[in-house]
Amino acid sequence: MSFNSFGHLFRVTTWGESHGPALGCVIDGCPPRLPVSEALIQSFLDRRKPGQSRFTTQRREPDQVRILSGVMTDEATGTLVTTGTPISLMIENVDQRSKDYGEIKDRYRPGHADYAYDIKYGIRDYRGGGRSSARETAARVAAGAIARQVVPGLVVRGALVQMGPHRIDRGNWDWDEVANNPFFCPDAKAAAVFETYLDGVRKAGSSIGAVIEVVAEGVPPGLGAPVYGKLDADLAAAMMSINAVKGVEIGDGFAAAELSGESNADEMRMGNDGRLLFLSNHAGGILGGISTGQPVVCRFAVKPTSSILQPRRTVDRHGHDTEIVTKGRHDPCVGIRAVPVGEAMMACVIADHFLRHRGQTGAPLAWPFQA
Amino acid sequence: MSFNSFGHLFRVTTWGESHGPALGCVIDGCPPRLPVSEALIQSFLDRRKPGQSRFTTQRREPDQVRILSGVMTDEATGTLVTTGTPISLMIENVDQRSKDYGEIKDRYRPGHADYAYDIKYGIRDYRGGGRSSARETAARVAAGAIARQVVPGLVVRGALVQMGPHRIDRGNWDWDEVANNPFFCPDAKAAAVFETYLDGVRKAGSSIGAVIEVVAEGVPPGLGAPVYGKLDADLAAAMMSINAVKGVEIGDGFAAAELSGESNADEMRMGNDGRLLFLSNHAGGILGGISTGQPVVCRFAVKPTSSILQPRRTVDRHGHDTEIVTKGRHDPCVGIRAVPVGEAMMACVIADHFLRHRGQTGAPLAWPFQA
Amino acid sequence: MSFNSFGHLFRVTTWGESHGPALGCVIDGCPPRLPVSEALIQSFLDRRKPGQSRFTTQRREPDQVRILSGVMTDEATGTLVTTGTPISLMIENVDQRSKDYGEIKDRYRPGHADYAYDIKYGIRDYRGGGRSSARETAARVAAGAIARQVVPGLVVRGALVQMGPHRIDRGNWDWDEVANNPFFCPDAKAAAVFETYLDGVRKAGSSIGAVIEVVAEGVPPGLGAPVYGKLDADLAAAMMSINAVKGVEIGDGFAAAELSGESNADEMRMGNDGRLLFLSNHAGGILGGISTGQPVVCRFAVKPTSSILQPRRTVDRHGHDTEIVTKGRHDPCVGIRAVPVGEAMMACVIADHFLRHRGQTGAPLAWPFQA
Amino acid sequence: MSFNSFGHLFRVTTWGESHGPALGCVIDGCPPRLPVSEALIQSFLDRRKPGQSRFTTQRREPDQVRILSGVMTDEATGTLVTTGTPISLMIENVDQRSKDYGEIKDRYRPGHADYAYDIKYGIRDYRGGGRSSARETAARVAAGAIARQVVPGLVVRGALVQMGPHRIDRGNWDWDEVANNPFFCPDAKAAAVFETYLDGVRKAGSSIGAVIEVVAEGVPPGLGAPVYGKLDADLAAAMMSINAVKGVEIGDGFAAAELSGESNADEMRMGNDGRLLFLSNHAGGILGGISTGQPVVCRFAVKPTSSILQPRRTVDRHGHDTEIVTKGRHDPCVGIRAVPVGEAMMACVIADHFLRHRGQTGAPLAWPFQA
């Protein structure tokens, strides 16, 4: 993870600002002959697209993706496939309203990257947050759509499991429910609670944080390169790189601090099919930084949007005390749209480690080796 | 973070197994003419060294470091300094008892990396965990000692803030207390609780998790390279790469999910000295992935040691159900010795970003730019 | 240099095929507040642009560049400047004639990348060579225009010094002459010879190789990171990565093999201005992989275009012997347009090392240090 | 290639100075379960070892290698094999005579890295050249021994093909001859010429340059990652990173500048065994940056040793004009011992690309794909 690229063999570089002409990414190292299409990528972008309910920003962006390179029609099948060369994706910005941002041009929003960019670069694109805007995450979702094609059998799904003080009931978890509400919430009852709660937050001109959980199934065992390319270390960086994320957990996460060794141990037995079974998954599918074949479970916490209508004390670029109210169009709970972004990052990290593992060790091994 | 290296300009590569002849690291890209010495490095290694109380492994390792390259006596001052070339550090293993590990040679410890290494590589150094052993962290601590020299005025300190169900009282926080107990605990009263509690855990042949907090003061503003080289993303990867870590938080971390936008906002005022002041630090010193000049605050959760005397169900390499009890010599709370390791990782990440920021932008900027 | 990116702190990723909708690059890590503009970049692209004389391909590409991100108007000066975020550049392809390539769709051009791509990826974009086309170098030239802004006082110039058997007379070298002929030739007499010679080659449906020399003046001393980031090692990779390049030399290059130690030694004296002077430059400005402050001199050899009208024996994708004649529109001497490409690569490598050196050591040092 | 590391998946980091206690390397990313041993590595080190004839430095270094990590006895076979974790190799320096270097402590040898290191770092290890010494190449040779194990069927051999003005007769090329003379010369007659010639050079207190050719056979087709990870680009960087190298060629190299398109074309036919045959190898086994299955041919030019007994004009660290004569113990033709080093670099680059190709595309493909 360096500047605006992440991954080693499956390597994604994103570019673009909130209010520039476009944003996009270049995906380098993608295996050849994988089916991809604009429609496939679009289906994921549409899940993250703004303006789909009253609970996300009212900016109207179609987020229409164009594939500019790296694909070709396979004449044998008539399918568009990757060629192994860099895949360039572009999404044009169409609904910029830069005038909305005049008032934050010289004032730093508390909790936002405004001041940090100014002190780092000596210049800052104040229009919609520029590069620090969550619009950048559209490029991640596009890359994630391609990453999902890399690992056969991989399924990556995410859900909102907490909004402010309200947590879902894990007993009610139903993946099918996620598409039935505007919160990506897997618990229908909790979704109703979220709705009422977030309406209140929104009307108060406030915002609220959230927790997202992403689960990857079908992850081949053996992925992850100890000790500084551990699968969980790369996942932690990937999730923490998403706008507004302040915490990341794998498996039991912080709850593991309260466990005894015997409670934390995921015991093993041989299954009837000759495959090794884990009897629990406190580890979240990763031991020693390497995937075990169990579902990989990752959670991350998103802080509340810092652009709010509530006035806050701040300073301006000229060193004067002042106050700020951010009008613009913002998500009252930026964590909601982080769900497809978290999925995309999970898919990208796993795709990268899949290729790295295949590179170092050859085809994935079967266990037991002595058999 | 790739395989066994981390960092870009300040780049550390570690090597070595628990029961091999030695372990060590190569530090590449260190600025020239910084004072270093074996004594300086040793002072940090001694804090992590095993066998110093009944609460850590009884393995007796002096952890004596040797500098093999990259330094030279500066004839003007008589001081040993870096030359800008790679610094190779080596620590010999002296107290290996490989026979202790015969019983885990063919059996996978639940919660340990045993099975994962086997399925990844088809071979595994079972002696003391080989490369997955926490002995590798000695090399990190050595590298961290040099990293601390890179950033003028940087102070990095860590503390144990939770052991199992017991949390410190933050009102009692006293950094001076950290050296007064075997737990790196900043709250003398909590240390007494930890002592009694951990004696019970140890005698039961069990183990317990913990939470560590690391704070860096004197971090220049502007460090961190959005959007995939964010300072917090690199910190998250660095901490998650430490053995047994399952969660990482920056600033308020998961608690931020429950905050409203106005509570989370770290408001700003101009100080009498013409410097910008933050009125709170929910952000943990990082906004938009860039340091703000406030203290950088990071917490991480460590799961309980998986090598325990309590019998657990498992399978062996040959695919048979069996049971395991791990004798050897192990830490009942591996989180304790993770404190100096967490400090070292924080120092390395900040040193790396300090050099990267200086590279991209020249000397650190002063604010305000318009002044 | 990894897949489609090069550089570490000044990092360029290129994308695009000869006959796709567009090509471009993302420049990551560029320092902030440098003046750039589409006009500036265009001035360099126009030097490489095809179809400007009968000696280059007749494909009509305006090579119009668009800046899609990473810049902003500095309100203090009204100038467009970099912001420190990734700069995305795009050039649309407008004069594709894919039907020209039907005949090479299944046949491998000898000396071309056709077969190699097929065996690597199992699929190949045959239209104009796809990713292996020299059109990719337009993106390099665009990146080079920005790289030139990074190092104050840097001047990078290139020239064609040999075409087939004809070499320039170094006594006639005149940089101003380079713009006066379609060959970038610094020797007016040699340019006349090249003209007649290349007309013959072109009419015969053949092609010919060339040698290019690139010289960088104003390179600060101290650039280059021994031992695997040597300035000359990175230049060698950069030049060898240009299409059709088969050899690279620094300073005296292969001629150094015939020199004695005393002839090769670039002796030194103190100048009247208190600066160190070199009395010769056999080293080409680089010693031990580090720039010395002398001009950096690099030459590279370009093989003849492999797409020719002369019939050659080959095989097709189905494993049958056949013959091939390449019609399309091709440069009879691809070395000519490699001149601005070589300049761009030199500028990019120096910019990258300038930032890396500044990162590791702080501001460039003054010599002597004891003064 | 970054600072002191090279390679991506097969990644080598070297460390150590000429007159420090030791030098060595860490090899990261090596596949598991490959047989290695100190004896295997030693067999390659012994070919490079100094003091074996009157034509190399008289420094007496046994260059005894120790494996410190990353290997284990495979209990099934009793063989020492790699485990997939980092392999640390160390060679102790035993014959330092630092006093020899007192006279160059403050004076810069023309043609040497002395001045460049001083101006880069502000400090320089003058003892034997410190990090710029060719002793560093022992670590490369050790790494190369392991790289050779990575690619099944790979054979890498090098030879000295030119010394000063004397070239071998390619018609006399006999690989078996290489071990029969102290020059790694494949032409017995030329070896005799070299011997007389170099005796003269040595007695005159002078030195001379050379050209080395390295040939890799058994390179699988498809290796190399266009466009900035081209196999030839990485080879060029690898060879140029060797001490004193000033030029690199692939295949016909600079001679390609004089070829017509039809002469340069390596025509193809189907062989009786159903495999594609090239009728020539002007390309040196690489097209479009990708290996074709033909032998990979690389040449590089080495300048004469800059440490000579002939007095040269120079300046000292204090900015005074002076003169220098380098006594110490030096190779009159440093190109000789560069032969095993060039082989090692070739092996490392191919091993790295083998793993990268396997990572991106899976198992090497068979051609033709339509069959």
GROMACS .gro file of C-alpha atoms in nm, chain C residues 232-237 239-240 245-256 298-302, chain D residues 1 210-214 231-242 244-255 286 296-303 342 345-346 349:
model
   68
  974ASP     CA    1   2.237   0.386  -1.377
  975ALA     CA    2   2.057   0.060  -1.300
  976ASP     CA    3   1.723   0.238  -1.302
  977LEU     CA    4   1.816   0.423  -1.622
  978ALA     CA    5   1.913   0.094  -1.784
  979ALA     CA    6   1.578  -0.057  -1.695
  981MET     CA    7   1.558   0.264  -2.148
  982MET     CA    8   1.542  -0.112  -2.201
  987VAL     CA    9   1.558  -0.130  -2.736
  988LYS     CA   10   1.833  -0.395  -2.723
  989GLY     CA   11   2.124  -0.219  -2.551
  990VAL     CA   12   2.200   0.058  -2.303
  991GLU     CA   13   2.522   0.238  -2.220
  992ILE     CA   14   2.620   0.491  -1.954
  993GLY     CA   15   2.913   0.722  -2.028
  994ASP     CA   16   3.174   0.533  -2.229
  995GLY     CA   17   2.962   0.217  -2.214
  996PHE     CA   18   3.106  -0.079  -2.403
  997ALA     CA   19   3.408   0.128  -2.502
  998ALA     CA   20   3.510   0.123  -2.134
 1040CYS     CA   21   2.297   0.750  -2.163
 1041ARG     CA   22   2.279   0.582  -2.503
 1042PHE     CA   23   2.049   0.310  -2.624
 1043ALA     CA   24   2.020   0.099  -2.937
 1044VAL     CA   25   1.689   0.046  -3.113
 1114MET     CA   26   1.504  -0.258  -0.753
 1323ALA     CA   27   3.618  -0.655  -2.005
 1324VAL     CA   28   3.295  -0.786  -2.155
 1325ILE     CA   29   3.100  -1.076  -2.006
 1326GLU     CA   30   2.831  -1.283  -2.175
 1327VAL     CA   31   2.571  -1.475  -1.978
 1344LEU     CA   32   1.243  -0.942  -1.857
 1345ASP     CA   33   1.511  -0.752  -2.047
 1346ALA     CA   34   1.449  -0.432  -1.848
 1347ASP     CA   35   1.497  -0.621  -1.523
 1348LEU     CA   36   1.807  -0.793  -1.662
 1349ALA     CA   37   1.947  -0.457  -1.769
 1350ALA     CA   38   1.897  -0.316  -1.419
 1351ALA     CA   39   2.040  -0.629  -1.260
 1352MET     CA   40   2.356  -0.625  -1.468
 1353MET     CA   41   2.402  -0.247  -1.446
 1354SER     CA   42   2.381  -0.276  -1.068
 1355ILE     CA   43   2.701  -0.485  -1.066
 1357ALA     CA   44   3.182  -0.111  -1.263
 1358VAL     CA   45   2.931  -0.215  -1.530
 1359LYS     CA   46   2.875   0.056  -1.794
 1360GLY     CA   47   2.673  -0.117  -2.066
 1361VAL     CA   48   2.423  -0.398  -2.117
 1362GLU     CA   49   2.304  -0.573  -2.431
 1363ILE     CA   50   2.036  -0.831  -2.502
 1364GLY     CA   51   2.079  -1.052  -2.808
 1365ASP     CA   52   2.240  -0.851  -3.087
 1366GLY     CA   53   2.243  -0.541  -2.867
 1367PHE     CA   54   2.405  -0.236  -3.025
 1368ALA     CA   55   2.471  -0.432  -3.344
 1399ILE     CA   56   1.318  -1.197  -2.549
 1409VAL     CA   57   1.833  -1.567  -2.311
 1410VAL     CA   58   2.156  -1.393  -2.406
 1411CYS     CA   59   2.291  -1.092  -2.216
 1412ARG     CA   60   2.625  -0.914  -2.237
 1413PHE     CA   61   2.769  -0.645  -2.016
 1414ALA     CA   62   3.076  -0.425  -2.021
 1415VAL     CA   63   3.291  -0.376  -1.711
 1416LYS     CA   64   3.517  -0.075  -1.684
 1455GLY     CA   65   2.643  -1.195  -1.380
 1458MET     CA   66   2.191  -1.193  -1.133
 1459MET     CA   67   2.051  -1.371  -1.439
 1462VAL     CA   68   1.586  -1.227  -1.230
   0.00000   0.00000   0.00000
